[in-house]
Short mmCIF file of C-alpha atoms in Angstrom, two decimals:
data_model
loop_
_atom_site.label_atom_id
_atom_site.label_comp_id
_atom_site.label_asym_id
_atom_site.label_seq_id
_atom_site.Cartn_x
_atom_site.Cartn_y
_atom_site.Cartn_z
CA MET X 1271 12.07 10.47 -10.52
CA PRO X 1272 12.87 8.95 -7.11
CA ALA X 1273 10.30 9.06 -4.35
CA ALA X 1274 10.63 12.16 -2.18
CA VAL X 1275 11.14 10.50 1.19
CA PRO X 1276 11.82 13.10 3.91
CA ALA X 1277 15.49 12.82 4.87
CA SER X 1278 15.65 14.79 8.08
CA VAL X 1279 13.67 16.83 10.54
CA SER X 1280 15.40 19.52 12.54
CA ALA X 1281 16.00 18.50 16.14
CA THR X 1282 15.05 22.04 17.15
CA ALA X 1283 11.44 21.73 15.99
CA PRO X 1284 9.40 22.14 19.18
CA ALA X 1285 6.04 23.03 17.66
CA ALA X 1286 3.53 20.84 15.88
CA LEU X 1287 2.74 21.62 12.28
CA PRO X 1288 -0.62 23.27 11.57
CA ALA X 1289 -3.41 20.89 10.66
CA GLN X 1290 -3.24 21.84 7.01
CA LEU X 1291 0.39 20.64 6.87
CA GLN X 1292 -0.16 17.19 8.34
CA ASP X 1293 0.06 15.76 4.81
CA PHE X 1294 2.97 18.03 3.90
CA ASP X 1295 5.37 15.19 3.06
CA ALA X 1296 2.93 13.74 0.55
CA TYR X 1297 2.25 17.19 -0.88
CA VAL X 1298 5.97 17.83 -1.43
CA ALA X 1299 6.37 14.38 -3.00
CA ASP X 1300 3.59 15.26 -5.46
CA THR X 1301 5.28 18.59 -6.18
CA LEU X 1302 8.59 16.94 -7.01
CA LYS X 1303 6.96 14.34 -9.24
CA THR X 1304 4.81 16.86 -11.10
CA PHE X 1305 7.61 19.33 -11.84
CA LYS X 1306 10.43 16.76 -12.25
CA VAL X 1307 12.51 18.10 -9.37
CA PRO X 1308 15.08 15.61 -7.97
CA GLY X 1309 15.37 17.20 -4.53
CA VAL X 1310 14.10 20.00 -2.32
CA ALA X 1311 14.70 21.31 1.19
CA VAL X 1312 12.17 23.30 3.21
CA ALA X 1313 12.38 25.24 6.47
CA ILE X 1314 9.57 26.99 8.36
CA VAL X 1315 10.12 29.38 11.28
CA LYS X 1316 7.39 30.78 13.52
CA ASP X 1317 7.73 33.11 16.50
CA GLY X 1318 11.49 32.67 16.57
CA LYS X 1319 11.36 28.86 16.54
CA VAL X 1320 12.13 26.35 13.79
CA VAL X 1321 8.89 24.49 13.14
CA LEU X 1322 10.25 22.36 10.32
CA ALA X 1323 13.59 21.84 8.52
CA ARG X 1324 13.46 18.90 6.19
CA GLY X 1325 14.89 17.48 2.98
CA TYR X 1326 13.15 15.45 0.29
CA GLY X 1327 14.41 13.50 -2.70
CA VAL X 1328 18.00 13.17 -3.84
CA ARG X 1329 20.95 15.52 -4.25
CA GLU X 1330 21.65 14.19 -7.75
CA LEU X 1331 19.70 12.02 -10.16
CA GLY X 1332 21.08 8.50 -10.32
CA GLN X 1333 22.90 8.85 -7.01
CA PRO X 1334 21.64 7.56 -3.63
CA ALA X 1335 22.55 10.52 -1.39
CA LYS X 1336 19.40 12.14 0.05
CA VAL X 1337 18.69 15.82 0.50
CA ASP X 1338 18.53 16.82 4.18
CA ALA X 1339 18.22 20.04 6.14
CA ASP X 1340 21.99 20.57 5.95
CA THR X 1341 22.31 20.07 2.18
CA LEU X 1342 23.80 23.11 0.48
CA PHE X 1343 22.01 24.64 -2.52
CA ALA X 1344 22.88 27.63 -4.66
CA ILE X 1345 20.47 30.33 -3.46
CA ALA X 1346 21.27 32.68 -6.37
CA SER X 1347 19.54 36.06 -6.05
CA ASN X 1348 18.56 35.42 -2.45
CA THR X 1349 22.17 36.59 -2.03
CA LYS X 1350 21.01 40.14 -2.75
CA ALA X 1351 19.52 40.55 0.74
CA PHE X 1352 22.94 39.76 2.24
CA THR X 1353 24.56 42.40 0.01
CA ALA X 1354 21.94 44.97 1.06
CA ALA X 1355 22.52 44.10 4.71
CA ALA X 1356 26.28 44.49 4.29
CA LEU X 1357 25.89 48.01 2.89
CA GLN X 1358 23.47 48.98 5.66
CA MET X 1359 25.85 47.61 8.29
CA LEU X 1360 28.62 49.78 6.89
CA ALA X 1361 26.21 52.72 7.01
CA ASP X 1362 25.45 51.88 10.67
CA GLN X 1363 29.19 52.13 11.31
CA GLY X 1364 29.36 55.55 9.66
CA LYS X 1365 31.59 54.27 6.87
CA LEU X 1366 29.19 55.13 4.07
CA ASP X 1367 25.98 57.03 3.40
CA MET X 1368 23.21 55.06 1.69
CA ASP X 1369 22.22 58.29 -0.06
CA GLY X 1370 25.79 59.14 -1.00
CA ARG X 1371 26.82 59.21 -4.66
CA VAL X 1372 28.46 56.05 -5.99
CA ILE X 1373 31.21 58.18 -7.57
CA ASP X 1374 32.15 59.39 -4.09
CA TYR X 1375 33.24 55.81 -3.32
CA LEU X 1376 34.23 54.62 -6.79
CA PRO X 1377 35.37 57.77 -8.65
CA TRP X 1378 35.85 55.86 -11.91
CA PHE X 1379 32.27 54.49 -11.93
CA ARG X 1380 30.36 55.33 -15.11
CA MET X 1381 26.92 54.62 -16.54
CA SER X 1382 26.23 55.28 -20.23
CA ASP X 1383 24.43 58.51 -19.30
CA PRO X 1384 26.41 61.22 -17.45
CA TYR X 1385 23.39 62.42 -15.46
CA VAL X 1386 22.71 58.90 -14.18
CA THR X 1387 26.40 58.50 -13.38
CA HIS X 1388 26.37 61.66 -11.28
CA GLU X 1389 23.07 60.99 -9.52
CA MET X 1390 23.37 57.25 -8.87
CA ARG X 1391 23.30 56.74 -5.08
CA ILE X 1392 24.31 53.70 -3.05
CA ARG X 1393 20.66 52.93 -2.35
CA ASP X 1394 19.88 52.96 -6.08
CA LEU X 1395 22.25 50.03 -6.61
CA LEU X 1396 19.80 47.81 -4.72
CA ALA X 1397 16.47 48.98 -6.14
CA HIS X 1398 16.25 48.05 -9.89
CA ARG X 1399 15.35 51.59 -10.95
CA SER X 1400 18.48 52.70 -12.80
CA GLY X 1401 16.96 52.85 -16.29
CA LEU X 1402 18.72 49.69 -17.42
CA SER X 1403 16.54 47.11 -19.15
CA LEU X 1404 15.68 43.68 -17.74
CA GLY X 1405 18.86 41.69 -17.15
CA ALA X 1406 21.02 44.27 -18.92
CA GLY X 1407 24.68 43.29 -18.96
CA ASP X 1408 24.09 39.78 -17.63
CA LEU X 1409 26.12 38.21 -20.44
CA LEU X 1410 29.20 39.68 -18.76
CA TYR X 1411 28.91 36.92 -16.13
CA TRP X 1412 26.08 34.57 -17.21
CA PRO X 1413 27.19 31.98 -18.25
CA PRO X 1414 30.54 32.47 -16.43
CA THR X 1415 33.09 34.67 -18.19
CA SER X 1416 36.75 35.49 -17.72
CA TYR X 1417 36.01 39.11 -16.79
CA THR X 1418 36.80 40.33 -13.27
CA THR X 1419 34.25 42.21 -11.16
CA GLU X 1420 36.06 45.45 -11.94
CA ASP X 1421 36.00 44.61 -15.66
CA VAL X 1422 32.25 44.06 -15.43
CA VAL X 1423 31.63 47.38 -13.69
CA LYS X 1424 33.86 49.30 -16.11
CA ARG X 1425 31.96 47.81 -19.05
CA LEU X 1426 28.75 49.13 -17.51
CA ALA X 1427 29.68 52.46 -19.09
CA ASN X 1428 28.61 51.04 -22.47
CA VAL X 1429 25.51 49.09 -21.40
CA PRO X 1430 22.54 51.00 -22.89
CA ILE X 1431 20.04 52.77 -20.64
CA LYS X 1432 16.57 52.26 -22.08
CA ASN X 1433 14.26 53.73 -19.43
CA SER X 1434 14.13 56.86 -17.31
CA PHE X 1435 16.24 56.99 -14.16
CA ARG X 1436 14.16 56.06 -11.08
CA GLY X 1437 11.07 55.98 -13.28
CA HIS X 1438 10.78 52.33 -14.18
CA TYR X 1439 11.25 48.93 -12.53
CA ALA X 1440 13.54 46.54 -14.41
CA TYR X 1441 15.37 43.76 -12.58
CA ASP X 1442 19.13 43.80 -12.93
CA ASN X 1443 22.16 42.01 -11.52
CA ILE X 1444 24.98 44.20 -12.75
CA LEU X 1445 24.51 47.00 -10.21
CA PHE X 1446 25.07 44.46 -7.44
CA ALA X 1447 28.56 44.05 -8.91
CA VAL X 1448 28.98 47.77 -8.22
CA ALA X 1449 27.65 47.21 -4.68
CA THR X 1450 30.22 44.43 -4.27
CA LEU X 1451 33.07 46.81 -5.10
CA VAL X 1452 31.68 49.50 -2.79
CA ILE X 1453 31.62 47.00 0.09
CA GLU X 1454 35.22 46.02 -0.64
CA LYS X 1455 36.40 49.63 -0.99
CA VAL X 1456 34.73 50.88 2.19
CA SER X 1457 35.42 47.84 4.39
CA GLY X 1458 38.94 47.09 3.19
CA GLN X 1459 37.98 43.41 2.95
CA SER X 1460 37.02 41.15 0.09
CA TYR X 1461 33.29 40.66 -0.36
CA ALA X 1462 33.65 37.02 0.71
CA ASP X 1463 35.56 37.86 3.87
CA PHE X 1464 33.18 40.65 4.87
CA ILE X 1465 30.03 38.55 4.40
CA ARG X 1466 31.56 35.58 6.17
CA GLN X 1467 32.96 37.53 9.14
CA HIS X 1468 30.20 40.09 9.65
CA ILE X 1469 27.06 38.15 8.68
CA PHE X 1470 27.53 34.38 8.50
CA GLN X 1471 29.50 34.07 11.75
CA PRO X 1472 27.31 36.30 13.97
CA VAL X 1473 24.11 34.70 12.65
CA GLY X 1474 25.55 31.22 13.15
CA MET X 1475 25.40 30.23 9.49
CA ASP X 1476 28.32 27.86 9.89
CA GLU X 1477 27.56 25.74 6.82
CA THR X 1478 27.02 28.61 4.38
CA LEU X 1479 29.56 29.38 1.65
CA VAL X 1480 29.99 32.59 -0.33
CA ASP X 1481 30.22 30.74 -3.64
CA TRP X 1482 30.77 27.39 -5.32
CA THR X 1483 34.58 27.64 -5.28
CA TYR X 1484 34.58 27.10 -1.49
CA LEU X 1485 32.97 23.67 -1.83
CA LYS X 1486 35.16 20.71 -0.88
CA PRO X 1487 34.89 17.01 -1.75
CA GLY X 1488 32.54 15.13 0.52
CA MET X 1489 30.39 18.13 1.43
CA ASP X 1490 26.63 17.72 1.71
CA VAL X 1491 25.76 19.64 -1.47
CA ALA X 1492 23.07 19.33 -4.12
CA THR X 1493 23.78 19.10 -7.83
CA GLY X 1494 21.79 21.40 -10.11
CA HIS X 1495 19.58 19.97 -12.85
CA ALA X 1496 17.94 21.44 -15.93
CA PRO X 1497 15.61 20.25 -18.69
CA TYR X 1498 17.96 19.89 -21.66
CA ASP X 1499 16.25 21.32 -24.76
CA PHE X 1500 13.36 22.10 -22.37
CA LYS X 1501 12.75 18.32 -22.05
CA ASP X 1502 14.93 15.75 -20.30
CA VAL X 1503 16.10 16.70 -16.79
CA LYS X 1504 19.83 16.09 -16.32
CA PRO X 1505 22.64 17.42 -14.09
CA VAL X 1506 24.28 20.68 -15.17
CA PRO X 1507 27.83 21.96 -14.57
CA PRO X 1508 28.26 24.09 -11.41
CA MET X 1509 28.62 27.84 -11.79
CA ALA X 1510 30.25 30.57 -9.71
CA TRP X 1511 29.71 34.30 -10.15
CA LEU X 1512 33.22 35.30 -9.16
CA ASN X 1513 32.76 38.56 -11.05
CA ASP X 1514 29.39 39.49 -9.52
CA PRO X 1515 29.21 37.73 -6.14
CA GLY X 1516 26.90 40.32 -4.59
CA ALA X 1517 24.10 39.47 -7.05
CA GLY X 1518 24.06 35.73 -6.55
CA GLY X 1519 26.47 33.06 -5.48
CA ILE X 1520 25.85 31.97 -1.91
CA TYR X 1521 25.42 28.26 -1.16
CA ALA X 1522 23.32 27.63 1.95
CA SER X 1523 21.19 25.02 3.70
CA VAL X 1524 17.67 25.49 5.03
CA ASN X 1525 19.01 25.02 8.56
CA ASP X 1526 21.24 28.07 8.11
CA LEU X 1527 18.59 30.07 6.27
CA ALA X 1528 16.17 29.41 9.13
CA LYS X 1529 18.61 31.35 11.34
CA TRP X 1530 18.78 34.14 8.75
CA MET X 1531 14.97 34.35 8.61
CA ASN X 1532 14.70 34.60 12.38
CA VAL X 1533 17.24 37.45 12.49
CA GLN X 1534 15.34 39.26 9.74
CA LEU X 1535 12.00 38.78 11.48
CA ALA X 1536 13.54 40.03 14.74
CA GLY X 1537 14.50 43.32 13.09
CA GLY X 1538 18.19 42.46 12.93
CA LYS X 1539 18.47 41.19 16.51
CA LEU X 1540 20.78 38.21 17.01
CA PRO X 1541 20.09 35.39 19.49
CA ASP X 1542 22.52 37.00 21.96
CA GLY X 1543 20.51 40.23 21.91
CA LYS X 1544 22.99 42.23 19.83
CA GLN X 1545 21.94 43.93 16.60
CA LEU X 1546 23.37 42.63 13.33
CA PHE X 1547 22.10 45.82 11.75
CA SER X 1548 20.13 48.67 13.27
CA GLU X 1549 16.35 48.88 13.41
CA LYS X 1550 16.61 51.91 11.12
CA SER X 1551 18.52 49.90 8.53
CA HIS X 1552 15.98 47.10 8.87
CA ARG X 1553 13.10 49.47 8.16
CA GLU X 1554 14.89 50.92 5.14
CA MET X 1555 15.60 47.51 3.61
CA TRP X 1556 11.92 46.61 3.93
CA SER X 1557 10.59 49.95 2.62
CA MET X 1558 9.46 50.19 -0.99
CA LEU X 1559 11.77 52.14 -3.27
CA THR X 1560 10.47 50.99 -6.65
CA PRO X 1561 6.81 50.23 -7.39
CA ILE X 1562 6.22 47.21 -9.63
CA PRO X 1563 3.21 47.14 -11.97
CA ILE X 1564 0.70 44.42 -11.10
CA GLY X 1565 -0.25 42.22 -14.03
CA LYS X 1566 -2.96 39.67 -14.66
CA PRO X 1567 -2.47 36.07 -13.58
CA PRO X 1568 -1.65 33.63 -16.40
CA ILE X 1569 -4.63 31.45 -15.40
CA PRO X 1570 -7.72 32.11 -13.23
CA GLU X 1571 -6.59 29.58 -10.62
CA LEU X 1572 -3.70 31.88 -9.67
CA ALA X 1573 -5.90 34.97 -9.24
CA PRO X 1574 -5.83 34.69 -5.40
CA LEU X 1575 -2.10 35.38 -5.54
CA VAL X 1576 -2.46 38.75 -7.28
CA PRO X 1577 -1.30 41.32 -4.69
CA GLN X 1578 -2.82 44.66 -3.74
CA PHE X 1579 0.63 46.24 -3.87
CA SER X 1580 3.98 45.22 -5.28
CA GLY X 1581 7.40 46.76 -5.14
CA TYR X 1582 11.09 46.38 -4.38
CA GLY X 1583 13.02 47.60 -1.38
CA GLU X 1584 16.73 46.97 -0.80
CA GLY X 1585 17.37 43.40 -1.89
CA TRP X 1586 13.77 42.36 -1.13
CA PHE X 1587 10.47 42.15 -3.00
CA LEU X 1588 7.50 43.59 -1.09
CA SER X 1589 3.90 42.57 -1.67
CA ASP X 1590 0.91 41.13 0.21
CA TYR X 1591 -1.11 37.95 0.52
CA MET X 1592 -4.26 37.30 2.55
CA GLY X 1593 -4.03 40.78 4.08
CA GLN X 1594 -0.45 40.26 5.26
CA LYS X 1595 2.68 42.03 4.04
CA LEU X 1596 5.20 39.69 2.42
CA VAL X 1597 8.95 40.33 2.30
CA TRP X 1598 10.48 37.84 -0.08
CA HIS X 1599 12.89 36.99 -2.84
CA THR X 1600 13.53 34.27 -5.35
CA GLY X 1601 16.75 32.94 -6.81
CA GLY X 1602 17.45 31.45 -10.23
CA TRP X 1603 20.68 29.73 -11.17
CA PRO X 1604 21.66 27.06 -13.72
CA GLY X 1605 20.14 23.97 -12.12
CA PHE X 1606 18.80 25.67 -8.97
CA VAL X 1607 15.83 27.89 -8.08
CA SER X 1608 14.64 28.97 -4.64
CA ARG X 1609 12.29 31.22 -2.71
CA LEU X 1610 12.52 32.76 0.76
CA THR X 1611 9.36 34.41 2.13
CA LEU X 1612 8.81 36.35 5.35
CA VAL X 1613 5.45 37.37 6.85
CA PRO X 1614 6.41 39.97 9.48
CA GLY X 1615 2.89 40.37 10.85
CA GLN X 1616 2.80 36.67 11.74
CA ASN X 1617 6.48 36.32 12.66
CA LEU X 1618 6.55 33.60 10.01
CA GLY X 1619 9.13 32.56 7.44
CA VAL X 1620 9.45 29.79 4.88
CA VAL X 1621 12.33 28.94 2.56
CA VAL X 1622 12.24 26.42 -0.29
CA LEU X 1623 15.43 25.34 -2.06
CA THR X 1624 15.33 23.14 -5.17
CA ASN X 1625 17.89 21.51 -7.47
CA GLN X 1626 15.91 21.91 -10.68
CA GLN X 1627 14.81 24.99 -12.59
CA SER X 1628 11.13 24.91 -11.61
CA GLY X 1629 9.77 28.07 -10.05
CA ALA X 1630 6.37 26.39 -10.06
CA ALA X 1631 7.67 23.87 -7.51
CA PHE X 1632 8.91 26.40 -4.97
CA ASN X 1633 5.79 28.51 -5.35
CA ALA X 1634 3.44 25.55 -4.89
CA ILE X 1635 5.23 24.62 -1.67
CA THR X 1636 5.51 28.20 -0.39
CA TYR X 1637 1.83 28.96 -0.79
CA ARG X 1638 0.77 25.69 0.81
CA VAL X 1639 2.73 26.76 3.90
CA LEU X 1640 1.38 30.32 3.83
CA ASP X 1641 -2.18 29.05 3.53
CA ALA X 1642 -1.69 26.80 6.54
CA TYR X 1643 -1.00 29.86 8.71
CA LEU X 1644 -2.94 32.64 6.95
CA ASN X 1645 -5.92 30.85 5.45
CA PRO X 1646 -6.32 27.52 7.27
CA ALA X 1647 -9.97 27.07 6.33
CA HIS X 1648 -9.11 26.88 2.65
CA LYS X 1649 -6.83 24.25 1.11
CA THR X 1650 -5.82 25.06 -2.47
CA ASP X 1651 -4.07 22.52 -4.67
CA TRP X 1652 -1.29 24.84 -5.80
CA VAL X 1653 0.50 21.96 -7.52
CA ALA X 1654 -2.41 21.52 -9.92
CA ALA X 1655 -2.72 25.29 -10.43
CA TYR X 1656 0.95 25.82 -11.20
CA ASP X 1657 1.06 22.71 -13.38
CA LYS X 1658 -1.69 24.24 -15.49
CA ALA X 1659 0.22 27.54 -15.68
CA VAL X 1660 3.41 25.75 -16.73
CA LYS X 1661 1.59 23.87 -19.47
CA LYS X 1662 0.10 27.14 -20.71
CA GLY X 1663 3.58 28.68 -20.87
CA GLU X 1664 4.91 25.70 -22.78
CA ALA X 1665 1.99 25.92 -25.20
CA HIS X 1666 2.76 29.62 -25.73
CA ALA X 1667 6.38 28.71 -26.55
CA ASP X 1668 5.16 26.08 -29.00
CA ASP X 1669 2.87 28.65 -30.65
CA SER X 1670 5.75 31.11 -30.88
CA TRP X 1671 7.89 28.52 -32.68
CA ALA X 1672 5.00 27.59 -34.99
CA LYS X 1673 4.64 31.25 -35.99
CA HIS X 1674 8.35 31.43 -36.80
CA GLU X 1675 8.00 28.27 -38.89
CA ALA X 1676 4.97 29.66 -40.74
CA ALA X 1677 6.73 32.96 -41.53
CA ARG X 1678 9.91 31.27 -42.72
CA ASP X 1679 10.83 31.49 -46.40
CA ARG X 1680 12.22 28.01 -46.90
CA ASN X 1681 13.32 28.72 -50.45
CA SER X 1682 15.55 31.62 -49.46
CA LYS X 1683 19.30 31.36 -49.20
CA PRO X 1684 21.96 33.48 -47.47
CA SER X 1685 23.05 36.48 -49.55
CA LEU X 1686 26.73 35.63 -49.04
CA PRO X 1687 28.82 32.49 -49.10
CA LEU X 1688 29.61 31.28 -45.58
CA SER X 1689 33.02 32.95 -45.76
CA GLY X 1690 31.27 36.32 -46.06
CA TYR X 1691 29.96 36.01 -42.50
CA VAL X 1692 33.21 34.79 -40.97
CA GLY X 1693 35.04 37.29 -38.79
CA THR X 1694 35.32 39.08 -35.47
CA TYR X 1695 32.35 41.16 -34.32
CA ARG X 1696 32.70 43.60 -31.44
CA ASP X 1697 29.96 44.75 -29.08
CA PRO X 1698 30.57 47.95 -27.08
CA TRP X 1699 29.89 46.33 -23.69
CA TYR X 1700 30.41 42.59 -24.10
CA GLY X 1701 33.47 42.56 -26.34
CA ASP X 1702 34.29 40.19 -29.18
CA ILE X 1703 32.06 37.55 -30.74
CA LEU X 1704 33.72 35.27 -33.27
CA VAL X 1705 32.27 33.57 -36.33
CA SER X 1706 34.41 30.88 -37.96
CA ASP X 1707 34.06 28.34 -40.75
CA GLU X 1708 34.87 24.88 -39.42
CA GLY X 1709 34.48 22.07 -41.91
CA GLY X 1710 31.87 23.96 -43.91
CA LYS X 1711 29.82 24.91 -40.83
CA LEU X 1712 29.59 28.33 -39.24
CA ARG X 1713 30.54 28.34 -35.56
CA LEU X 1714 29.72 31.20 -33.16
CA ARG X 1715 31.87 31.87 -30.08
CA PHE X 1716 31.55 34.47 -27.35
CA SER X 1717 35.20 35.23 -26.68
CA LYS X 1718 34.92 35.53 -22.89
CA THR X 1719 32.29 32.81 -22.32
CA LYS X 1720 33.40 29.18 -22.69
CA GLN X 1721 29.86 27.81 -22.67
CA LEU X 1722 28.57 30.07 -25.45
CA VAL X 1723 29.88 28.09 -28.42
CA GLY X 1724 27.52 26.75 -31.04
CA THR X 1725 26.79 25.91 -34.65
CA MET X 1726 24.87 28.30 -36.89
CA THR X 1727 22.51 26.90 -39.51
CA PRO X 1728 20.69 28.98 -42.12
CA TRP X 1729 17.12 29.90 -41.20
CA GLN X 1730 16.09 32.32 -43.92
CA HIS X 1731 17.83 35.02 -45.95
CA ASP X 1732 20.65 36.38 -43.75
CA THR X 1733 19.26 34.98 -40.52
CA PHE X 1734 20.73 31.87 -38.91
CA ILE X 1735 19.90 29.90 -35.77
CA VAL X 1736 22.75 29.20 -33.37
CA ARG X 1737 22.33 25.99 -31.39
CA TRP X 1738 24.68 25.94 -28.44
CA ASP X 1739 26.82 22.87 -27.85
CA ASP X 1740 25.77 22.93 -24.18
CA ARG X 1741 22.14 21.84 -24.46
CA SER X 1742 21.43 22.67 -20.82
CA LEU X 1743 21.47 26.40 -21.64
CA ASP X 1744 18.06 26.37 -23.37
CA ALA X 1745 19.07 29.59 -25.08
CA ASP X 1746 19.30 28.94 -28.83
CA ALA X 1747 19.06 32.20 -30.72
CA PHE X 1748 18.38 33.82 -34.07
CA VAL X 1749 21.47 35.52 -35.50
CA ASN X 1750 20.71 38.12 -38.13
CA PHE X 1751 23.28 39.81 -40.35
CA ALA X 1752 22.47 43.16 -41.95
CA LEU X 1753 24.39 44.07 -45.11
CA ASP X 1754 25.61 47.45 -46.34
CA ASP X 1755 25.08 48.89 -49.82
CA ASP X 1756 28.07 46.99 -51.15
CA GLY X 1757 26.91 43.63 -49.84
CA HIS X 1758 29.23 43.40 -46.84
CA VAL X 1759 28.09 42.63 -43.31
CA ARG X 1760 27.31 45.88 -41.49
CA GLU X 1761 26.09 44.51 -38.16
CA MET X 1762 24.90 41.44 -36.29
CA ARG X 1763 21.81 41.09 -34.10
CA ILE X 1764 20.99 38.18 -31.77
CA LYS X 1765 17.62 37.27 -30.23
CA PRO X 1766 16.50 34.22 -28.20
CA VAL X 1767 14.34 31.79 -30.16
CA SER X 1768 12.15 30.69 -27.24
CA PRO X 1769 10.17 32.92 -24.86
CA LEU X 1770 11.14 30.40 -22.15
CA THR X 1771 14.83 31.36 -22.35
CA ASP X 1772 16.12 32.96 -19.14
CA PHE X 1773 16.19 36.77 -19.32
CA SER X 1774 19.87 36.78 -18.33
CA PHE X 1775 20.70 35.76 -21.90
CA ASP X 1776 20.28 39.39 -22.89
CA PHE X 1777 21.34 38.86 -26.50
CA GLN X 1778 18.90 41.55 -27.64
CA ASP X 1779 21.02 44.28 -26.00
CA LEU X 1780 24.09 43.40 -28.04
CA ARG X 1781 25.10 45.56 -31.01
CA PRO X 1782 28.05 43.71 -32.58
CA VAL X 1783 29.68 45.21 -35.66
CA PRO X 1784 32.43 43.65 -37.77
CA VAL X 1785 36.00 44.45 -36.79
CA LYS X 1786 37.45 41.88 -39.13
CA VAL X 1787 35.16 40.00 -41.46
CA GLY X 1788 35.52 37.63 -44.41
CA THR X 1789 35.76 38.94 -47.95
CA ARG X 1790 32.77 38.53 -50.19
CA GLN X 1791 33.25 36.00 -52.98
CA ASP X 1792 30.94 36.33 -55.99
#
């Protein structure tokens, strides 16, 4: 991993760093080395001023270009705050009611439960309290599919609801696709045009792009990286959520996000004194709608981070640290993860963008900055703490695999010849999943997802493991076939092998049944 030499410091930084951050460059360098992150960019704002905007490391492994404060990164779910702001701005203009029914704006909108369909309000789209399970429906756009945004939202009618409406927190992305269509319907503009014209331009975010497709050759942009097979860090293909842009998709630099943080901390007030959104809208976005249960830390060293309260507002997480309210969000994307954190009581903001899938890295940097302002007498080595937590998580994954190995019946064989599993399987919300026999090997293909193609090998009985051709996905899965009384395949079930697999691979919510399947040969 290359040395993380700071590439740039914002020319607008008028204030000295706090004493605890005098060794910040070395601390970030240690963070990158420990968590195998090629590059990172950090910005800190305080009292309306940019204290620091700096890049470290490289945009892509093996290439000389350095990360700087203008380097664009995918900010993933940090996009959600922009979507929430867009809806509130339309409410400020009297074009929609945040408590209005979604069906009043999209009459064809349907959830799988008619009561939820009728009662779903615009505000509910932003609050993760619909009754959907964690990441429900994400396979409609993660990895990228050929579905349109409208296709995705129409398929929501068959995505199962597993919890009570407004009674349970479960993070989702799919309802932000609905929010995207509401913005387009009410504004008469595409989501991209509305966000660009009404948010990016007034805020002065001149470098920011709505999604990857707007990138041009020669731009200052980072390449995402991932640990292939959870091991070797390598570049990954870029991704665009063209069919759910409101959930995640924006590419931004820390210089631009520093401007966004200052507008947020100013209650929506722009540098020219005008309001981007009203103070009322600002309060609503930062008010808790959905409480989030508070769990135990994975290791004792992270106990100081356990909040007194935790919840979700409109596109923002809400919690506390060192007696101060935090308004924050993270973003996860193939090859990129990020965190943006605001401390309203201190007029403080910090954003950390990375080009590797290590949440430990952005957290270690974020909390070093927060400590410098909120707890200057105490200097915690968050790199060491998070490194220990990561190793514990990896050990848990190893234990999980060892248990599968121990339970495996190695002498068992599939009940059917391979041809008996070949066919087309249809899930109510995703669509078709294809199993084919290619040269004596079973191949699994998700019909709308180019990246989800892999080889199935027998595990035990009628369970196989599919190993995806794209090893950056880190999402190999068990594929189980249940047979009917006559020995024909009745249904397929899919489940991630590793607990480290991203929740957006929501294989467990699929219920594929054979539409056309091979004939049993005795």
